[in-house]
PDB file of C-alpha atoms in Angstrom:
ATOM      1  CA  MET A  55      38.306 -75.782  41.286  1.00 59.00           C
ATOM      2  CA  VAL A  56      38.241 -78.920  42.541  1.00 62.00           C
ATOM      3  CA  ALA A  57      37.294 -82.385  39.433  1.00 65.00           C
ATOM      4  CA  VAL A  58      35.407 -84.553  41.255  1.00 63.00           C
ATOM      5  CA  MET A  59      35.608 -88.203  38.542  1.00 67.00           C
ATOM      6  CA  SER A  60      32.348 -90.075  38.573  1.00 65.00           C
ATOM      7  CA  ASP A  61      33.124 -93.546  40.163  1.00 66.00           C
ATOM      8  CA  VAL A  62      34.130 -91.658  43.689  1.00 66.00           C
ATOM      9  CA  ALA A  63      31.197 -88.931  44.063  1.00 67.00           C
ATOM     10  CA  ALA A  64      28.732 -89.938  46.191  1.00 70.00           C
ATOM     11  CA  PRO A  65      24.846 -90.041  44.141  1.00 71.00           C
ATOM     12  CA  LEU A  66      22.342 -88.202  44.576  1.00 66.00           C
ATOM     13  CA  PRO A  67      19.981 -89.179  47.331  1.00 71.00           C
ATOM     14  CA  ASN A  68      16.415 -90.178  46.423  1.00 70.00           C
ATOM     15  CA  LEU A  69      14.356 -87.296  48.265  1.00 66.00           C
ATOM     16  CA  GLN A  70      10.567 -88.660  48.559  1.00 74.00           C
ATOM     17  CA  TRP A  71       8.058 -86.629  49.108  1.00 75.00           C
ATOM     18  CA  CYS A  72       5.071 -86.821  51.318  1.00 76.00           C
ATOM     19  CA  THR A  73       2.136 -84.429  50.991  1.00 78.00           C
ATOM     20  CA  GLY A  74      -0.516 -86.341  53.284  1.00 83.00           C
ATOM     21  CA  PRO A  75      -2.739 -84.582  55.482  1.00 87.00           C
ATOM     22  CA  GLU A  76      -1.197 -85.266  58.844  1.00 87.00           C
ATOM     23  CA  VAL A  77       2.288 -84.159  57.495  1.00 85.00           C
ATOM     24  CA  LEU A  78       0.543 -80.858  56.206  1.00 86.00           C
ATOM     25  CA  GLU A  79      -1.016 -80.459  59.934  1.00 85.00           C
ATOM     26  CA  ALA A  80       2.685 -81.093  60.821  1.00 84.00           C
ATOM     27  CA  LEU A  81       4.432 -78.919  59.584  1.00 86.00           C
ATOM     28  CA  GLN A  82       1.719 -76.048  59.844  1.00 83.00           C
ATOM     29  CA  ARG A  83       1.948 -76.811  63.405  1.00 79.00           C
ATOM     30  CA  ALA A  84       5.203 -76.054  63.867  1.00 82.00           C
ATOM     31  CA  LEU A  85       5.165 -72.675  61.597  1.00 84.00           C
ATOM     32  CA  LEU A  86       2.172 -71.428  63.473  1.00 78.00           C
ATOM     33  CA  ARG A  87       4.562 -72.343  67.263  1.00 75.00           C
ATOM     34  CA  SER A  88       8.083 -70.981  65.348  1.00 80.00           C
ATOM     35  CA  LEU A  89       6.147 -67.475  64.310  1.00 73.00           C
ATOM     36  CA  ALA A  90       4.487 -67.670  68.284  1.00 71.00           C
ATOM     37  CA  LEU A  91       7.754 -68.183  69.957  1.00 75.00           C
ATOM     38  CA  GLU A  92       9.405 -65.175  67.675  1.00 78.00           C
ATOM     39  CA  THR A  93       6.916 -62.915  69.686  1.00 72.00           C
ATOM     40  CA  LEU A  94       8.941 -63.694  72.855  1.00 78.00           C
ATOM     41  CA  ASP A  95      11.519 -61.415  73.420  1.00 82.00           C
ATOM     42  CA  HIS A  96      14.469 -61.131  75.317  1.00 85.00           C
ATOM     43  CA  GLN A  97      13.054 -57.558  76.979  1.00 89.00           C
ATOM     44  CA  LEU A  98      10.222 -59.871  78.446  1.00 91.00           C
ATOM     45  CA  PHE A  99      12.594 -61.541  80.339  1.00 91.00           C
ATOM     46  CA  GLU A 100      14.540 -59.205  81.863  1.00 94.00           C
ATOM     47  CA  ASP A 101      11.512 -57.271  83.122  1.00 94.00           C
ATOM     48  CA  LEU A 102      10.261 -60.441  84.461  1.00 95.00           C
ATOM     49  CA  GLU A 103      13.484 -60.565  86.572  1.00 95.00           C
ATOM     50  CA  ALA A 104      13.109 -56.750  87.281  1.00 95.00           C
ATOM     51  CA  VAL A 105      10.115 -57.681  89.368  1.00 96.00           C
ATOM     52  CA  LEU A 106      10.514 -61.262  89.846  1.00 96.00           C
ATOM     53  CA  GLY A 107      14.476 -61.905  90.804  1.00 93.00           C
ATOM     54  CA  GLU A 108      15.924 -62.097  94.210  1.00 93.00           C
ATOM     55  CA  HIS A 109      17.403 -58.967  94.265  1.00 91.00           C
ATOM     56  CA  ALA A 110      14.282 -57.236  92.763  1.00 92.00           C
ATOM     57  CA  ARG A 111      13.563 -53.847  94.313  1.00 93.00           C
ATOM     58  CA  PRO A 112      12.254 -51.758  91.025  1.00 94.00           C
ATOM     59  CA  THR A 113      12.303 -48.125  91.568  1.00 93.00           C
ATOM     60  CA  PRO A 114       8.215 -46.403  90.517  1.00 93.00           C
ATOM     61  CA  GLN A 115       9.377 -44.608  86.897  1.00 94.00           C
ATOM     62  CA  GLU A 116      10.725 -48.917  86.123  1.00 95.00           C
ATOM     63  CA  ILE A 117       7.241 -50.173  87.743  1.00 95.00           C
ATOM     64  CA  VAL A 118       5.412 -47.953  85.493  1.00 94.00           C
ATOM     65  CA  ALA A 119       7.945 -49.101  82.532  1.00 95.00           C
ATOM     66  CA  ILE A 120       7.919 -52.704  83.235  1.00 96.00           C
ATOM     67  CA  ALA A 121       3.917 -53.300  83.445  1.00 95.00           C
ATOM     68  CA  TRP A 122       3.434 -51.083  80.395  1.00 95.00           C
ATOM     69  CA  GLY A 123       6.095 -53.628  78.820  1.00 94.00           C
ATOM     70  CA  LEU A 124       4.015 -56.946  80.350  1.00 95.00           C
ATOM     71  CA  ARG A 125       0.617 -54.815  78.792  1.00 95.00           C
ATOM     72  CA  GLN A 126       2.535 -55.739  75.624  1.00 93.00           C
ATOM     73  CA  ALA A 127       3.887 -58.982  75.856  1.00 91.00           C
ATOM     74  CA  THR A 128       0.155 -60.574  77.227  1.00 92.00           C
ATOM     75  CA  THR A 129      -0.981 -59.020  73.503  1.00 91.00           C
ATOM     76  CA  LYS A 130       1.897 -61.014  71.472  1.00 87.00           C
ATOM     77  CA  LEU A 131       0.674 -63.489  74.525  1.00 88.00           C
ATOM     78  CA  VAL A 132      -2.966 -64.270  74.192  1.00 89.00           C
ATOM     79  CA  GLU A 133      -3.209 -64.126  70.331  1.00 86.00           C
ATOM     80  CA  SER A 134      -0.009 -66.828  70.470  1.00 85.00           C
ATOM     81  CA  ALA A 135      -1.579 -69.385  73.129  1.00 84.00           C
ATOM     82  CA  PRO A 136      -3.301 -71.095  70.785  1.00 84.00           C
ATOM     83  CA  TYR A 137      -0.571 -71.698  68.602  1.00 79.00           C
ATOM     84  CA  LEU A 138       1.977 -72.441  72.328  1.00 80.00           C
ATOM     85  CA  VAL A 139      -0.766 -74.683  74.625  1.00 84.00           C
ATOM     86  CA  THR A 140      -2.429 -77.128  73.417  1.00 84.00           C
ATOM     87  CA  PRO A 141      -5.332 -77.210  75.245  1.00 90.00           C
ATOM     88  CA  TYR A 142      -5.975 -73.810  75.199  1.00 89.00           C
ATOM     89  CA  PRO A 143      -4.873 -72.570  79.018  1.00 92.00           C
ATOM     90  CA  LEU A 144      -8.106 -70.704  79.695  1.00 93.00           C
ATOM     91  CA  ALA A 145      -7.693 -69.906  82.973  1.00 94.00           C
ATOM     92  CA  GLU A 146      -4.492 -68.461  82.991  1.00 94.00           C
ATOM     93  CA  VAL A 147      -5.713 -66.111  79.941  1.00 94.00           C
ATOM     94  CA  ARG A 148      -8.622 -65.292  81.516  1.00 95.00           C
ATOM     95  CA  SER A 149      -6.194 -64.296  85.013  1.00 95.00           C
ATOM     96  CA  LEU A 150      -3.088 -62.312  82.671  1.00 95.00           C
ATOM     97  CA  ILE A 151      -6.328 -60.614  80.910  1.00 95.00           C
ATOM     98  CA  ASN A 152      -7.660 -59.077  84.148  1.00 96.00           C
ATOM     99  CA  LEU A 153      -4.151 -57.969  85.834  1.00 95.00           C
ATOM    100  CA  SER A 154      -3.733 -56.691  82.352  1.00 95.00           C
ATOM    101  CA  ALA A 155      -6.116 -54.540  82.322  1.00 95.00           C
ATOM    102  CA  GLU A 156      -6.213 -53.275  86.327  1.00 93.00           C
ATOM    103  CA  HIS A 157      -4.292 -49.868  86.855  1.00 91.00           C
ATOM    104  CA  PRO A 158      -4.168 -49.815  90.702  1.00 91.00           C
ATOM    105  CA  GLY A 159      -2.960 -46.810  92.797  1.00 90.00           C
ATOM    106  CA  SER A 160       0.866 -46.158  93.483  1.00 89.00           C
ATOM    107  CA  GLU A 161      -0.098 -47.344  96.665  1.00 91.00           C
ATOM    108  CA  ASN A 162      -0.686 -50.744  95.188  1.00 93.00           C
ATOM    109  CA  ALA A 163       1.636 -51.049  92.134  1.00 94.00           C
ATOM    110  CA  LEU A 164       4.451 -53.090  93.160  1.00 94.00           C
ATOM    111  CA  GLY A 165       2.411 -56.071  94.358  1.00 95.00           C
ATOM    112  CA  HIS A 166      -0.049 -55.775  91.069  1.00 96.00           C
ATOM    113  CA  LEU A 167       3.530 -55.407  89.312  1.00 96.00           C
ATOM    114  CA  ARG A 168       4.630 -58.875  90.955  1.00 96.00           C
ATOM    115  CA  ARG A 169       0.689 -60.668  90.826  1.00 97.00           C
ATOM    116  CA  PHE A 170       1.206 -59.344  86.693  1.00 97.00           C
ATOM    117  CA  ALA A 171       4.461 -60.272  86.038  1.00 97.00           C
ATOM    118  CA  LEU A 172       3.971 -64.455  88.060  1.00 97.00           C
ATOM    119  CA  ALA A 173       0.309 -64.216  85.566  1.00 96.00           C
ATOM    120  CA  VAL A 174       3.248 -63.885  82.663  1.00 94.00           C
ATOM    121  CA  LEU A 175       4.782 -66.848  84.602  1.00 93.00           C
ATOM    122  CA  ALA A 176       2.818 -69.349  85.260  1.00 93.00           C
ATOM    123  CA  LEU A 177       1.777 -69.078  80.625  1.00 91.00           C
ATOM    124  CA  LEU A 178       5.303 -69.581  80.044  1.00 89.00           C
ATOM    125  CA  ASP A 179       5.278 -72.340  82.082  1.00 88.00           C
ATOM    126  CA  LEU A 180       2.733 -74.118  80.535  1.00 87.00           C
ATOM    127  CA  VAL A 181       4.182 -73.046  77.094  1.00 78.00           C
ATOM    128  CA  GLY A 182       7.669 -75.052  78.874  1.00 68.00           C
ATOM    129  CA  ASP A 183      10.545 -76.011  76.403  1.00 50.00           C
ATOM    130  CA  ASP A 184       8.791 -78.235  73.747  1.00 46.00           C
ATOM    131  CA  GLY A 185       5.088 -75.727  73.912  1.00 43.00           C
ATOM    132  CA  THR A 186       2.804 -78.757  74.899  1.00 42.00           C
TER     133      THR A 186
END
């Protein structure tokens, strides 16, 4: 245990609280953005790499699994988009929803999956590092 003499201890800072509407709105936006970003998991980025990577050659079984994962991510991204991107990316969200709803035959599955992954990536690009 260490004893500190009052003459050498730093005084407590005089903290000022600000609860104005603009501060509370900024805090709310930051918290919502933080919650929305939690929906973007590592698996999403692995799926994108498995489809769009330089050496991507997914098997038919992987195509099915990746498509399912991208559909799950689509739901999360569409729900989170209002908190991540301003103004709301209507065209990108509409394209993503349309591609998510398609279920092509096996002969067109890889091409569809690549378009689907590119649509996810387009929305993620809008989020960017700072989300604006």
